[in-house]
Structure formats: structure tokens, C-alpha cells
């Protein structure tokens, strides 16, 4: 049986734990660092980078994107937090992946938490955290595989503006790509809803109801990720600490419009899913009524036939002219059958004239 999308997070800090407590997740992917050093005329990508290499890159005053995949190594996450003077509460939000999408601003940097999909299905949802200042971007994701490969390719391009616009523009590009990955997920759900609509209209099956409930759960997961993301993007477009330049805020407002469009799609598909459930119940009821109508008509036709068969089936002696004289008649049997067929035919004609057939 396919696992359903879960809403409740089973991992949380113990009751009474001090602020900044990191919770180890045994299912977390191993932690690995990919460092991308960006210059106007050159981009260097370092797979499996160490803390020492990251520290050296930060000291070179170059633009750096530190891409952390997997959250199993809490000590390594703590070391990265020390490099960027990250607040313990912010590090807790990164490591404990049950956060609501949001943006938190600090003295010299900001932290963004969003939910990311791979662009294929809802079950790929994971928390994606972005720590950034004027020159550096650090991202944290739960496991390998994401929708951000187009951003990495744009960084490799010699003529792309993403190389020259600094860390805030890279943050915008990441957020815009993550929001864009919602569209194919919703389009896939919409196509499946249209197929379900055709099936339910023609031949509703009980399995259709189960799939409808699964799709409603998936849409709820997307909605829970989108609504706070909209608030977060709106807050970033009004950010006043100077970390996000005005021209980048202009692009963020476009991403905010994408979030609004996605929310409209989610609401439309949720209404469609609820309407399809009503359509299924109506179709099943109509189908049952049709079956009952046919059975009722058949019963109505055979009631008089059964009555006649019961009358002629009584075993009275035929010597008396009052005791069923037709039993001794030469043509009694075929006439009885003819009477029955005539009654059945007459009833069928009557039902058709009344529109019951």
C-alpha cells in the first residue's frame, strides 16, 4: 500500500528543552557540503568541501554559496553556524525540519525557511533553509536531489546576471525556482483530477473515492507550504535592513505574484476535488436508482404472470364446468402463454410511453 502524505511531525524537542536544542534524526541523510565560489569571470565548484575550505573562501572576500545537503551531522551544522555567527535559535530552525515557512532577520544576516518540492510529486516535500548576507549564501536541505539545478547552470553561464548581482539576487533566484517547481506538481494533480472526472462521469468505482481523498491531502500539504510562503515573500519585499536591494525587491514582488497564482490553483483544485466527491456520490446514487428501476419493472411484469400461473396451477378437478374448464381445453396452454406474453408486452409498452424505460 502506498504511503500517504503525513501532516504531523513526529520529531520535536523534549518538553522543557532549552532554546536552541538540536534534535538528531536517525533518518536524516549524511551531511555533505558543496561550495560554489563566484567571481565575475569565473565560477569554481568544490564537492565535499571541508570547514577549513569554507573558512578560507570566506576570508578571500569572494562571493560564496555553501550548499549543505543532509542534516545528520549536528556538529558540522554547528561549525557552519559558528562561521557565520548564526543565532542558536536560527540553527535550531535549520536542524529541526518541522518549521513553518518564514523569514527572520538578524543584525548582519537573514534566515529564510521554505518548503521545497522536486517538481514531480508532493511526497518530495522537504524543508529548505537559506542563510545569507551581502556576499554569502548558505543553504540547507534535508536530502540529495532538488529542483535547483537550473540555478547552478545559470551560475556557470558566462553572460548570466546571476554572477554579478550578489548574494541577494542569488537568494531571489533560489526562491523563484523553488516556487516554479510547485507548478508542475499542481499541474499533475490537475490532470489527474480531470481524468477522475471523466471516469466518475462514465463509470464510478470505489477506488476513485480513495484517490480523491489522497489528492485532497496532497493539495492541503501544498496549501500549508504556500500560505506562509506568501507572507514571507511579502515581508521580504518590504525588508528595511538593507540586506535586499530595491532592485531585487522588485524581482521578489514578481515571485510573490507567482505565490498568489499558485494559491489560486490550489483553491481551484480543492474545490474541484470536493465537487468530484459530490459527483461520485450523485453518480452512484443515480446508478443505484437505475438498477432499482430495472428490478422494479421486472418485478412489476412478473407479478401478474405469477398470479396467472398460480391460479392455473391450482389442482382442482376439471369435471365441473366451474372448476377451471380451460384445463381440459385443447388450446388452453398456448392461450395461457399468449395471455402472459400479451400482459408482459403491454406493460413494457406502457412503461416506455411513460418514459420509465
CSV table of N, CA and C in Angstrom, one decimal, residues 24-34 67-74 76-77 141-144:
chain,number,residue,atom,x,y,z
A,24,UNK,N,18.5,15.2,17.0
A,24,UNK,CA,19.1,14.3,16.0
A,24,UNK,C,18.0,13.4,15.4
A,25,UNK,N,18.0,13.3,14.1
A,25,UNK,CA,17.1,12.5,13.3
A,25,UNK,C,17.8,11.3,12.7
A,26,UNK,N,17.5,10.1,13.2
A,26,UNK,CA,18.2,8.9,12.7
A,26,UNK,C,17.9,8.7,11.2
A,27,UNK,N,16.9,9.2,10.6
A,27,UNK,CA,16.6,9.0,9.2
A,27,UNK,C,17.2,10.1,8.3
A,28,UNK,N,17.9,11.1,9.0
A,28,UNK,CA,18.5,12.2,8.2
A,28,UNK,C,19.6,11.7,7.3
A,29,UNK,N,19.7,12.3,6.1
A,29,UNK,CA,20.7,12.0,5.2
A,29,UNK,C,22.1,12.5,5.7
A,30,UNK,N,23.2,11.8,5.3
A,30,UNK,CA,24.5,12.2,5.7
A,30,UNK,C,24.8,13.6,5.2
A,31,UNK,N,25.5,14.4,6.0
A,31,UNK,CA,25.8,15.8,5.7
A,31,UNK,C,27.0,15.9,4.7
A,32,UNK,N,26.8,16.7,3.7
A,32,UNK,CA,27.8,17.0,2.7
A,32,UNK,C,27.8,18.4,2.3
A,33,UNK,N,28.9,19.0,2.0
A,33,UNK,CA,29.0,20.4,1.6
A,33,UNK,C,29.5,20.5,0.2
A,34,UNK,N,28.7,21.3,-0.6
A,34,UNK,CA,29.2,21.7,-1.9
A,34,UNK,C,29.4,23.2,-1.9
A,67,UNK,N,26.4,25.1,-0.1
A,67,UNK,CA,25.2,24.3,-0.3
A,67,UNK,C,25.4,23.0,0.5
A,68,UNK,N,24.6,23.0,1.7
A,68,UNK,CA,24.7,21.8,2.6
A,68,UNK,C,23.5,20.9,2.4
A,69,UNK,N,23.9,19.6,2.1
A,69,UNK,CA,22.9,18.6,1.9
A,69,UNK,C,22.9,17.6,3.0
A,70,UNK,N,21.8,17.3,3.6
A,70,UNK,CA,21.7,16.3,4.7
A,70,UNK,C,22.0,17.0,6.0
A,71,UNK,N,21.2,16.6,7.0
A,71,UNK,CA,21.3,17.3,8.3
A,71,UNK,C,21.6,16.3,9.5
A,72,UNK,N,22.3,15.2,9.1
A,72,UNK,CA,22.6,14.2,10.1
A,72,UNK,C,23.7,14.6,11.1
A,73,UNK,N,24.7,15.3,10.6
A,73,UNK,CA,25.9,15.7,11.4
A,73,UNK,C,25.6,17.1,12.1
A,74,UNK,N,25.2,17.0,13.3
A,74,UNK,CA,24.8,18.2,14.0
A,74,UNK,C,26.1,19.0,14.4
A,76,UNK,N,28.8,19.3,12.5
A,76,UNK,CA,29.1,20.1,11.3
A,76,UNK,C,28.2,21.3,11.1
A,77,UNK,N,26.9,21.1,11.4
A,77,UNK,CA,26.0,22.2,11.3
A,77,UNK,C,26.3,23.3,12.3
A,141,UNK,N,19.4,21.7,3.0
A,141,UNK,CA,18.3,20.9,2.6
A,141,UNK,C,18.4,19.5,3.2
A,142,UNK,N,17.3,18.8,3.3
A,142,UNK,CA,17.3,17.6,4.0
A,142,UNK,C,18.0,16.4,3.3
A,143,UNK,N,17.9,16.3,2.0
A,143,UNK,CA,18.4,15.2,1.3
A,143,UNK,C,18.9,15.5,-0.1
A,144,UNK,N,19.7,14.7,-0.7
A,144,UNK,CA,20.1,15.0,-2.1
A,144,UNK,C,19.0,15.0,-3.0
